[in-house]
Short mmCIF file of C-alpha atoms and ligand atoms in Angstrom, two decimals:
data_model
loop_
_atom_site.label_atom_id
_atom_site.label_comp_id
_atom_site.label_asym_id
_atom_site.label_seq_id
_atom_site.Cartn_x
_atom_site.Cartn_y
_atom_site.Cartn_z
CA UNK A 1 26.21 -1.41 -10.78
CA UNK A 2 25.50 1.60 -12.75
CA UNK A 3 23.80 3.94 -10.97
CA UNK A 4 23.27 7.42 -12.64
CA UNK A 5 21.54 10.23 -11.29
CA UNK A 6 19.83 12.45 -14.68
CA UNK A 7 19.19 16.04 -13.44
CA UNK A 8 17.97 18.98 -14.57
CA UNK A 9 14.94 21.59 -14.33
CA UNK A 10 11.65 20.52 -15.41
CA UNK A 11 11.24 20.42 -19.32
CA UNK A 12 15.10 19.29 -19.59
CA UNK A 13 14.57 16.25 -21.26
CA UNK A 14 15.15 13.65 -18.26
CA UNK A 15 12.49 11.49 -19.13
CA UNK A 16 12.68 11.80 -22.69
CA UNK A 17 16.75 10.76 -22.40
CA UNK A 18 15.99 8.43 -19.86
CA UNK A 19 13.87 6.21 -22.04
CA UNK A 20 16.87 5.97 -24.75
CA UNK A 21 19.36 5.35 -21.85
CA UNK A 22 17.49 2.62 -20.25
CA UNK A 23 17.65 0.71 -23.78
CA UNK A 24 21.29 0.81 -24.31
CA UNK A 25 22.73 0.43 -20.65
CA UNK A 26 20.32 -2.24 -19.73
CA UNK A 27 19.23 -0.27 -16.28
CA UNK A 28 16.42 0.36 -14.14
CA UNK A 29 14.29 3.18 -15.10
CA UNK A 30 12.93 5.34 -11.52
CA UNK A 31 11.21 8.13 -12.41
CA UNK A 32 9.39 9.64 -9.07
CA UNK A 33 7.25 12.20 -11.84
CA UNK A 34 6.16 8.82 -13.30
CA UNK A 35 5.79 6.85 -10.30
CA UNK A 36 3.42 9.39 -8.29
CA UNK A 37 1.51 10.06 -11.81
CA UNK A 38 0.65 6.58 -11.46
CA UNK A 39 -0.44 6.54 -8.05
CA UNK A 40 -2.99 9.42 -8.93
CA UNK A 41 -4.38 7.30 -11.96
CA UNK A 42 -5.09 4.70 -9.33
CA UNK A 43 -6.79 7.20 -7.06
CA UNK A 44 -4.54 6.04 -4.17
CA UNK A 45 -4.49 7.99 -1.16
CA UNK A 46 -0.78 9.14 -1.73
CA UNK A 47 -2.34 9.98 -5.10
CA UNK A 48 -4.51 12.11 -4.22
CA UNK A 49 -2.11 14.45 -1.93
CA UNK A 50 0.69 14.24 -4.52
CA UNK A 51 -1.89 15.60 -6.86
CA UNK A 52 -2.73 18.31 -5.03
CA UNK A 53 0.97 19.70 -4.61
CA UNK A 54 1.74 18.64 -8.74
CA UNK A 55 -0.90 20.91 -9.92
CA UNK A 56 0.33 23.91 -7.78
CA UNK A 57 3.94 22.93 -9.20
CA UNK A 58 5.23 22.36 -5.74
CA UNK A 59 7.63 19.66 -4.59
CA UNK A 60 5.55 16.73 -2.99
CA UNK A 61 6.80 15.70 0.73
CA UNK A 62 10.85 13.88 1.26
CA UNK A 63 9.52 10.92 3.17
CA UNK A 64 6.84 10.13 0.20
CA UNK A 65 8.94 10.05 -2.53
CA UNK A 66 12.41 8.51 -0.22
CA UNK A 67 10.04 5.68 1.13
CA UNK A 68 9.24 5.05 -2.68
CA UNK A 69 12.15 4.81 -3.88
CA UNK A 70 13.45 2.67 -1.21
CA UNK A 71 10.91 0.09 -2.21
CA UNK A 72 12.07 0.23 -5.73
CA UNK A 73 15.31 -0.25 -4.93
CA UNK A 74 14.64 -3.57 -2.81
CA UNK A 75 12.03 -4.65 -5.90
CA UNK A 76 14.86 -4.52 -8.64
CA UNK A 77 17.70 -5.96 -6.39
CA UNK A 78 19.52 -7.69 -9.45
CA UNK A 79 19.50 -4.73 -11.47
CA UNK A 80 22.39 -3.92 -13.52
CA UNK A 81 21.93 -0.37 -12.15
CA UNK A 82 19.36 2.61 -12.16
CA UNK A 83 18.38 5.98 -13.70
CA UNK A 84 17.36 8.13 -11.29
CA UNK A 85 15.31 10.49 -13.06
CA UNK A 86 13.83 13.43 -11.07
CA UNK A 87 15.16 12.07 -7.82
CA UNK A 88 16.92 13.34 -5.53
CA UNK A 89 15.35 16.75 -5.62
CA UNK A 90 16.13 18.28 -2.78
CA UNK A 91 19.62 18.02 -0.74
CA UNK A 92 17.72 15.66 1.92
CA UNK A 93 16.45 13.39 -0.73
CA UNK A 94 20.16 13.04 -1.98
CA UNK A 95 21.48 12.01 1.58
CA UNK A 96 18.73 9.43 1.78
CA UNK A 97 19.34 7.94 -1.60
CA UNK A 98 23.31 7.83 -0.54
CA UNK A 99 22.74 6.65 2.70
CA UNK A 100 19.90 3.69 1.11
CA UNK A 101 22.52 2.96 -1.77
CA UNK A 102 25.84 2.54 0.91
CA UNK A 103 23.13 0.11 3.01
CA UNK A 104 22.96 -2.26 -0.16
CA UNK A 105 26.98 -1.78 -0.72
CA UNK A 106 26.07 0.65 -3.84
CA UNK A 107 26.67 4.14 -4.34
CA UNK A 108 26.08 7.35 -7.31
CA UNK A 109 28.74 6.36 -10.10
CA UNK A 110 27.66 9.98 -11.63
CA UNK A 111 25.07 12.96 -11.97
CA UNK A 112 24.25 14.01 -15.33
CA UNK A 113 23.00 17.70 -15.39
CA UNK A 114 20.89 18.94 -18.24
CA UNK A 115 21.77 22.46 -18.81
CA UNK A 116 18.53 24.29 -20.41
CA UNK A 117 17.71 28.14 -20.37
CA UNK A 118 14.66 28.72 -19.03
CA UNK A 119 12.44 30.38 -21.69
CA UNK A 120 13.04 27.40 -23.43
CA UNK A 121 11.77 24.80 -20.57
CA UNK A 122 8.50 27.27 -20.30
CA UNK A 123 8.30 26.29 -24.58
CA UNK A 124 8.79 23.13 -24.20
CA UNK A 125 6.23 21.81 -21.77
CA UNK A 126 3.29 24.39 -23.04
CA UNK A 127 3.87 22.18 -25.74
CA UNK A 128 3.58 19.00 -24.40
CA UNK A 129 0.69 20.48 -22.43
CA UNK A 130 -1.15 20.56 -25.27
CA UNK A 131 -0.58 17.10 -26.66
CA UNK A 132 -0.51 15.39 -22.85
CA UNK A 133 -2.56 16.85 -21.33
CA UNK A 134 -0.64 17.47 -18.16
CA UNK A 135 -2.37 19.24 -15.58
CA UNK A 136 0.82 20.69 -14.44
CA UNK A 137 2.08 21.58 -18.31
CA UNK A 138 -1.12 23.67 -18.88
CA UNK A 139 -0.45 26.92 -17.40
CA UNK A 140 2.54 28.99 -17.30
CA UNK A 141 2.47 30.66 -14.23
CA UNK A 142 2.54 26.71 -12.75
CA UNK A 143 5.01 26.35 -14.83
CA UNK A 144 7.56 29.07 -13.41
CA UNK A 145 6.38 28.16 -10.40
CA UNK A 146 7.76 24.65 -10.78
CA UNK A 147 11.33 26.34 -12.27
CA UNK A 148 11.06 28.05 -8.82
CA UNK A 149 10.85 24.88 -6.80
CA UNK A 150 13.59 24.06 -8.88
CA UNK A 151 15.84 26.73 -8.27
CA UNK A 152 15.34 27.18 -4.21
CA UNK A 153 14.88 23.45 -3.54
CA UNK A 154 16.36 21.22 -6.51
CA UNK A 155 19.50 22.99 -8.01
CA UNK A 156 21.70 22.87 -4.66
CA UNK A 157 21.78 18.83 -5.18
CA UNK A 158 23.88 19.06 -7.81
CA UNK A 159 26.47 21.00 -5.33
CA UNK A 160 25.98 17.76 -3.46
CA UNK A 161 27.04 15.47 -6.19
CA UNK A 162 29.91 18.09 -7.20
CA UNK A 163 31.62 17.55 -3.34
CA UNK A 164 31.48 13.93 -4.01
CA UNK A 165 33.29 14.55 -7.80
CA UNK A 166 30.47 13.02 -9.52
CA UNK A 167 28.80 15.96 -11.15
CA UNK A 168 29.12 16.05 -15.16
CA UNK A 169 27.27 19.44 -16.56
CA UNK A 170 25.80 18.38 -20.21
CA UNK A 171 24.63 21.25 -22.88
CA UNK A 172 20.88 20.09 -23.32
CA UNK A 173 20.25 22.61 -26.17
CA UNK A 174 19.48 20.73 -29.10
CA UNK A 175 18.31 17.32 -31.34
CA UNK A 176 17.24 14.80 -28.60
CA UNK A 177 19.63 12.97 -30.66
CA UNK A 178 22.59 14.78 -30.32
CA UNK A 179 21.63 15.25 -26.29
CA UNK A 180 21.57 11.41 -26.25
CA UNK A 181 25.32 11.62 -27.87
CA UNK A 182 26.66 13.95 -25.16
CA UNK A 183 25.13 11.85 -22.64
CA UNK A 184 26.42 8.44 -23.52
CA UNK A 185 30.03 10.03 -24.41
CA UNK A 186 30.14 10.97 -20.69
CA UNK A 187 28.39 8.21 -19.41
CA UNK A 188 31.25 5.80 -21.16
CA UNK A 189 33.93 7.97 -20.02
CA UNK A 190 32.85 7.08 -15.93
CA UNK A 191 32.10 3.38 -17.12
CA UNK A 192 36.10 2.71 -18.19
P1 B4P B 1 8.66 15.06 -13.51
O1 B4P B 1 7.70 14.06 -13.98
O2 B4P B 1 9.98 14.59 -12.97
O3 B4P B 1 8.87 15.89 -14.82
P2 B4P B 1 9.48 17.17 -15.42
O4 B4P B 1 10.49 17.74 -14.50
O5 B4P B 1 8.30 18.01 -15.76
O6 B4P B 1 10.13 16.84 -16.82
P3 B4P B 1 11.35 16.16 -17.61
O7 B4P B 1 12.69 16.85 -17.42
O8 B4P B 1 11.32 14.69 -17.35
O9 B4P B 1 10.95 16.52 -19.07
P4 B4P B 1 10.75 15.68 -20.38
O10 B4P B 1 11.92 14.82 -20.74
O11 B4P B 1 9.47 14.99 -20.28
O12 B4P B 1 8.02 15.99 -12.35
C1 B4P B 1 6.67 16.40 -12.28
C2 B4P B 1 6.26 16.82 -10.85
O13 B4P B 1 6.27 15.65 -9.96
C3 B4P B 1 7.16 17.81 -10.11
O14 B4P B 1 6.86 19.15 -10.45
C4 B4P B 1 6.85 17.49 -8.61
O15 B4P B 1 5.65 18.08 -8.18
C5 B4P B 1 6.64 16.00 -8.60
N1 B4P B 1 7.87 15.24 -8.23
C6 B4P B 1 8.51 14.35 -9.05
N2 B4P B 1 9.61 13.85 -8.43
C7 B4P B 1 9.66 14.44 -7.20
C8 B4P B 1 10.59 14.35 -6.11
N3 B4P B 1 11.68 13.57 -6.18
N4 B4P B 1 10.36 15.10 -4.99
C9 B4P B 1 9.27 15.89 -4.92
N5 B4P B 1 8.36 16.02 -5.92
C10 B4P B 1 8.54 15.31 -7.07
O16 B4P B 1 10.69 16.81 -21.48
C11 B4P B 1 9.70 17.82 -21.51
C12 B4P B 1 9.23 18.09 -22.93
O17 B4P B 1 10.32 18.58 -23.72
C13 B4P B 1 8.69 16.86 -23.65
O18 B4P B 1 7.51 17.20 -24.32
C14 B4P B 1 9.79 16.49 -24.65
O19 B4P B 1 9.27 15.93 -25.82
C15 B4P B 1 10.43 17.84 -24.93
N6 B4P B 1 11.84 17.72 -25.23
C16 B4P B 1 12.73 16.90 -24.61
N7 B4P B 1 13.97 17.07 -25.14
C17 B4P B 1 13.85 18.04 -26.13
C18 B4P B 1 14.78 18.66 -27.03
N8 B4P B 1 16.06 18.32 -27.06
N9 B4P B 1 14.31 19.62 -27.84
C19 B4P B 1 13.01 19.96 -27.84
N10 B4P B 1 12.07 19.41 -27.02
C20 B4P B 1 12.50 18.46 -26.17
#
C-alpha cells in the first residue's frame, strides 16, 4: 500500500492536491475536514458538536475524528492505499493512526508537508469564503485562530513523522500545477 500523509496549515492546498493525487495514484481519499462537513449537512449528532468547535476554528475532539477514521480504514480494506488529508492533527492522532495502520500490517510510507507563509493562507481562504461559503473561511480572526490551532496542536506531528524518516517538506508557493509537480516528484522518489 501507499499510504501518504498530506500536511500542512489550513489554506495549504491539501484538499485541492489531494483531489489530483487521488486520480493518478489510484488511492483512497480521507479527508476528516470533509468527512465531519458531511456529518453536519446530515444534522447528525457528531455534526452538530463538530460544528460548534469548526466555526470557533478549534480542533474537534481525538477520539471523534480517530474512531472515524478507523472505520474508514476497515470500509476500504482493498485499497491500493490512502491520502490522509488533514489527519493526524495532533501528535495523539498520529500514534493512533500508526498504531491502527501496524494492526492491519500497514504503516506511513511518507508525510508530505505543504510549506505556506501565513499571510498568504489568511488570502487564500477569505477567498474561498466568499465563493463557499464556509462558515469557518468567513472571518479572519477565525481564521488565525485556526493557524493557531495549527501551530500549538498540529505542527509538532510533522516532528513525529521526521523521527520515523518519513517527513518530505514541499514549497507550496505557487501554480496548483506546479505544487502537483513537486508533489508527485517526491511521491515517486519513496515509491522506487
Ligand atoms: P479542513 O477541511 O481539513 O481544511 P483546511 O485546513 O481549511 O484546508 P486545506 O489545506 O484542505 O485547503 P484547500 O486545499 O481547500 O479543516 C477544517 C476544520 O475541520 C478544522 O479547522 C477543524 O476544526 C476540523 N478538523 C478537520 N480534521 C480534523 C482533525 N483531524 N482533528 C480535529 N479537527 C479536525 O485550499 C484552500 C484554498 O486555497 C482553496 O480555495 C484553494 O482553491 C486555494 N488554493 C489551493 N492551492 C492554491 C495555490 N497553489 N495558489 C492559490 N490558491 C490555492
Amino acid at each position: 500500500m501507499l499510504n501518504l500523509v498530506l500536511f500542512g496549515p489550513p489554506g495549504a492546498g491539501k484538499g485541492t492536491q489531494s483531489e489530483r493525487l487521488i486520480e493518478q495514484y489510484k488511492l483512497v481519499h480521507l479527508s476528516t475536514g470533509d468527512m465531519l462537513r458531511s456529518e453536519i449537512n446530515q444534522q447528525t449528532e457528531l455534526g452538530l458538536r463538530a460544528r460548534k468547535l469548526m466555526d470557533e476554528g478549534q480542533l474537534v475532539p481525538d477520539e471523534v475524528v480517530i474512531g472515524i477514521i478507523e472505520n474508514q480504514l476497515d470500509n476500504n480494506a482493498s485499497a491500493a492505499g490512502f491520502i490522509f488529508d488533514g489527519f493526524p492533527r495532533t501528535v495523539a492522532q498520529a500514534s493512533a493512526l500508526d498504531q491502527a495502520l501496524s494492526a492491519r500490517n500497514e504503516a506511513i510510507t511518507a508525510m508530505l508537508a505543504l510549506q505556506v507563509p501565513e499571510e498568504e493562507l489568511i488570502k487564500r481562504l477569505l477567498e474561498r469564503g466568499k465563493e463557499s461559503g464556509r462558515s469557518d473561511d468567513q472571518d479572519e480572526s477565525i481564521i488565525r485562530n485556526r493557524i493557531q490551532e495549527y501551530e500549538n496542536k498540529t505542527a509538532p506531528v510533522a516532528q513525529h513523522y521526521e523521527q520515523q524518516g518519513k517527513l518530505h517538506t514541499i514549497n507550496g508557493l505557487g501554480s496548483i500545477e506546479d505544487i502537483y509537480q513537486r508533489l508527485t516528484n517526491a511521491i515517486d522518489a519513496v515509491k522506487a
